[in-house]
C-alpha positions as a printed NumPy array, in Angstrom:
array([[ 16.27 ,  17.057, -14.123],
       [ 16.104,  20.078, -12.231],
       [ 12.803,  20.285, -11.249],
       [ 11.531,  17.555,  -8.749],
       [  8.069,  19.175,  -8.242],
       [  6.456,  15.778,  -7.262],
       [  9.321,  14.904,  -4.353],
       [  8.775,  18.442,  -2.8  ],
       [  5.14 ,  17.401,  -3.218],
       [  5.653,  14.319,  -1.191],
       [  7.645,  16.086,   1.295],
       [  4.953,  18.493,   2.32 ],
       [  1.573,  16.624,   2.87 ],
       [  2.508,  12.966,   2.837],
       [  6.032,  13.339,   4.432],
       [  6.916,  16.046,   6.107],
       [  9.378,  16.999,   8.707],
       [  6.525,  15.806,  11.459],
       [  5.765,  12.567,  10.092],
       [  8.243,   9.655,  11.331],
       [ 10.512,   7.391,   9.459],
       [  8.075,   4.374,  10.724],
       [  5.283,   5.958,   8.474],
       [  6.727,   6.057,   5.201],
       [  4.691,   3.113,   3.811],
       [  1.625,   4.442,   5.275],
       [  2.751,   8.026,   3.398],
       [  3.424,   6.032,   0.077],
       [ -0.434,   4.472,   0.23 ],
       [ -2.072,   8.136,   0.976],
       [  0.211,   9.161,  -2.016],
       [ -1.414,   6.474,  -4.17 ],
       [ -4.496,   8.521,  -4.364],
       [ -2.781,  10.904,  -6.868],
       [ -3.118,   9.846, -10.515],
       [ -1.069,   7.249, -12.149],
       [  0.92 ,   9.949, -14.039],
       [  1.81 ,  12.127, -11.069],
       [  3.029,   8.666,  -9.576],
       [  4.925,   7.51 , -12.271],
       [  6.875,  11.079, -12.241],
       [  7.518,  10.814,  -9.148],
       [  9.25 ,   7.345,  -9.336],
       [ 10.967,   8.722, -12.048],
       [ 12.589,  11.475, -10.084],
       [ 13.555,   9.033,  -7.313],
       [ 15.294,   7.081,  -9.842],
       [ 17.192,   9.916, -11.119],
       [ 18.363,  10.569,  -7.307],
       [ 18.985,   6.72 ,  -7.069],
       [ 21.363,   6.891, -10.053],
       [ 23.029,  10.007,  -8.691],
       [ 23.861,   7.691,  -5.481],
       [ 24.941,   5.068,  -7.522],
       [ 27.645,   7.038,  -9.554],
       [ 28.718,   8.953,  -6.559],
       [ 27.864,  11.924,  -7.909],
       [ 27.335,  13.696,  -4.394],
       [ 27.941,  17.347,  -5.647],
       [ 24.869,  16.896,  -7.547],
       [ 22.729,  15.746,  -4.924],
       [ 23.983,  18.48 ,  -2.737],
       [ 23.388,  21.053,  -5.484],
       [ 19.604,  19.157,  -5.533],
       [ 19.299,  19.776,  -1.826],
       [ 20.072,  23.297,  -1.908],
       [ 18.412,  24.444,  -5.237],
       [ 15.071,  22.706,  -4.023],
       [ 15.046,  23.877,  -0.358],
       [ 15.542,  20.218,   1.54 ],
       [ 17.163,  21.785,   4.093],
       [ 14.164,  22.111,   6.085],
       [ 12.842,  18.615,   5.336],
       [ 13.859,  15.195,   6.339],
       [ 16.044,  15.083,   3.175],
       [ 18.494,  17.74 ,   4.428],
       [ 21.746,  15.67 ,   3.914],
       [ 22.917,  12.844,   1.179],
       [ 22.825,  10.275,   4.152],
       [ 18.971,  10.779,   4.351],
       [ 18.462,  11.154,   0.851],
       [ 20.148,   7.659,   0.669],
       [ 17.828,   6.099,   3.206],
       [ 14.923,   7.829,   1.656],
       [ 15.568,   5.979,  -1.518],
       [ 16.381,   2.461,   0.196],
       [ 13.248,   2.732,   1.834],
       [ 10.723,   3.897,  -0.242],
       [ 11.509,   2.426,  -3.907],
       [ 10.702,  -1.067,  -2.726],
       [  7.499,   0.303,  -1.168],
       [  6.48 ,   1.845,  -4.417],
       [  7.113,  -1.416,  -6.078],
       [  5.486,  -3.536,  -3.581],
       [  2.144,  -1.621,  -4.893],
       [  3.002,  -1.382,  -8.663],
       [  1.221,  -3.719, -11.229],
       [  2.748,  -7.258, -11.755],
       [  2.022,  -8.941, -14.748],
       [  3.647, -12.43 , -13.292],
       [  0.629, -12.422, -11.146],
       [ -1.892, -14.355, -12.756],
       [ -5.805, -13.404, -12.573],
       [ -7.683, -15.856, -10.666],
       [-11.357, -15.439, -10.722],
       [-12.814, -14.594,  -7.399],
       [ -9.713, -14.988,  -5.626],
       [ -9.546, -10.849,  -5.207],
       [-13.199, -10.968,  -4.599],
       [-12.532, -13.46 ,  -2.057],
       [-10.047, -11.447,  -0.077],
       [-12.069,  -8.625,  -0.32 ],
       [-15.137, -10.131,   1.415],
       [-12.624, -11.454,   3.859],
       [-10.756,  -8.322,   4.72 ],
       [-13.133,  -4.984,   4.104],
       [-16.296,  -4.705,   6.058],
       [-18.701,  -4.055,   3.143],
       [-22.244,  -2.677,   4.543],
       [-25.387,  -3.843,   2.767],
       [-26.98 ,  -0.344,   2.52 ],
       [-24.697,   2.332,   3.301],
       [-24.283,   3.363,  -0.095],
       [-22.297,   6.585,   0.988],
       [-19.517,   4.445,   2.132],
       [-18.997,   2.569,  -0.964],
       [-16.068,   5.263,  -1.959],
       [-14.318,   4.374,   1.115],
       [-14.433,   0.747,   0.109],
       [-12.664,   1.98 ,  -2.73 ],
       [ -9.762,   3.563,  -0.998],
       [ -9.157,   0.389,   1.205],
       [ -9.147,  -1.541,  -2.249],
       [ -6.291,   0.892,  -3.635],
       [ -4.352,   0.155,  -0.396],
       [ -3.818,  -3.335,  -1.546],
       [ -1.995,  -2.407,  -4.95 ],
       [ -2.536,  -2.064,  -8.451],
       [ -2.3  ,  -5.799,  -9.258],
       [ -5.326,  -6.11 ,  -6.361],
       [ -7.308,  -3.525,  -8.325],
       [ -6.598,  -5.08 , -11.748],
       [ -7.908,  -8.22 , -10.63 ],
       [-10.929,  -6.912,  -8.788],
       [-12.021,  -4.897, -11.323],
       [-12.324,  -8.031, -13.418],
       [-14.036, -10.073, -10.586],
       [-16.8  ,  -6.838, -10.337],
       [-17.163,  -6.715, -14.398],
       [-17.869, -10.54 , -14.242],
       [-20.541, -10.075, -11.045],
       [-22.008,  -7.01 , -13.254],
       [-22.253,  -9.239, -16.479],
       [-23.862, -12.432, -14.287],
       [-26.598, -10.401, -12.667],
       [-27.393,  -8.504, -16.416],
       [-27.479, -11.642, -18.107],
       [-29.592, -12.953, -15.101],
       [-27.803, -16.272, -15.106],
       [-29.775, -17.898, -12.234],
       [-26.888, -20.55 , -11.678],
       [-24.086, -18.359, -11.624],
       [-26.092, -15.894,  -9.596],
       [-26.828, -18.435,  -7.198],
       [-23.248, -19.46 ,  -6.619],
       [-21.875, -15.539,  -6.016],
       [-24.713, -15.055,  -3.816],
       [-23.745, -17.95 ,  -1.647],
       [-20.082, -17.183,  -1.813],
       [-20.808, -14.012,  -0.502],
       [-23.238, -14.845,   2.189],
       [-20.487, -17.497,   3.332],
       [-18.669, -14.635,   4.005],
       [-21.445, -12.571,   5.715],
       [-21.249, -10.503,   2.996],
       [-25.033,  -9.275,   1.782],
       [-24.483,  -6.369,  -0.762],
       [-25.13 ,  -8.745,  -3.645],
       [-28.591,  -9.487,  -2.627],
       [-29.392,  -5.815,  -1.644],
       [-31.093,  -3.353,  -4.156],
       [-27.397,  -1.295,  -3.734],
       [-25.222,  -3.757,  -5.636],
       [-25.18 ,  -2.075,  -8.759],
       [-24.558,   0.993,  -7.107],
       [-21.827,  -0.776,  -5.064],
       [-19.995,  -1.996,  -8.473],
       [-20.459,   1.342, -10.258],
       [-18.977,   3.436,  -7.24 ],
       [-16.514,   0.851,  -6.858],
       [-15.561,   0.604, -10.443],
       [-15.537,   4.593, -10.791],
       [-13.068,   4.824,  -8.246],
       [-10.753,   2.521,  -9.233],
       [-10.73 ,   3.249, -12.907]])
């Protein structure tokens, strides 16, 4: 693997030389804005380097440093690359989808209502809510999409009992978006941004 395109890109805007090591998790969170394919390729590149480290193939790692001009980045030597791999892989894995975490209806929606400020009317801020949701990781995204699909279905079917339960849940949390005329736009924008 000679072309470490995604790693080079990450070292630019996300984890450039002016960004401190203490901000590596923030860099990973920002990097999650990229497509799943790009993030997957990035992780592949990191796992390749990890494998080289585990096999003590330091000559190859030195070649990677030189060939990719890492001398002017945070990854200018083998020790820095090792530190980078040790710190970043657990962070990436923390945000990946975990099948072993079961879906519990409304757990994600409750958490969303508890932690993210959702205005009743500000349609333009719905995409920013999606950005906050993305920071929770792929498992949360998967679960919130299921919850939002259920909410949408309940309102389409006009099931008054279920609608009242949803509205009560939201009101208890001080969230009124489900009561407003912007409910459908909220669900649509957030769903589109997360899909």
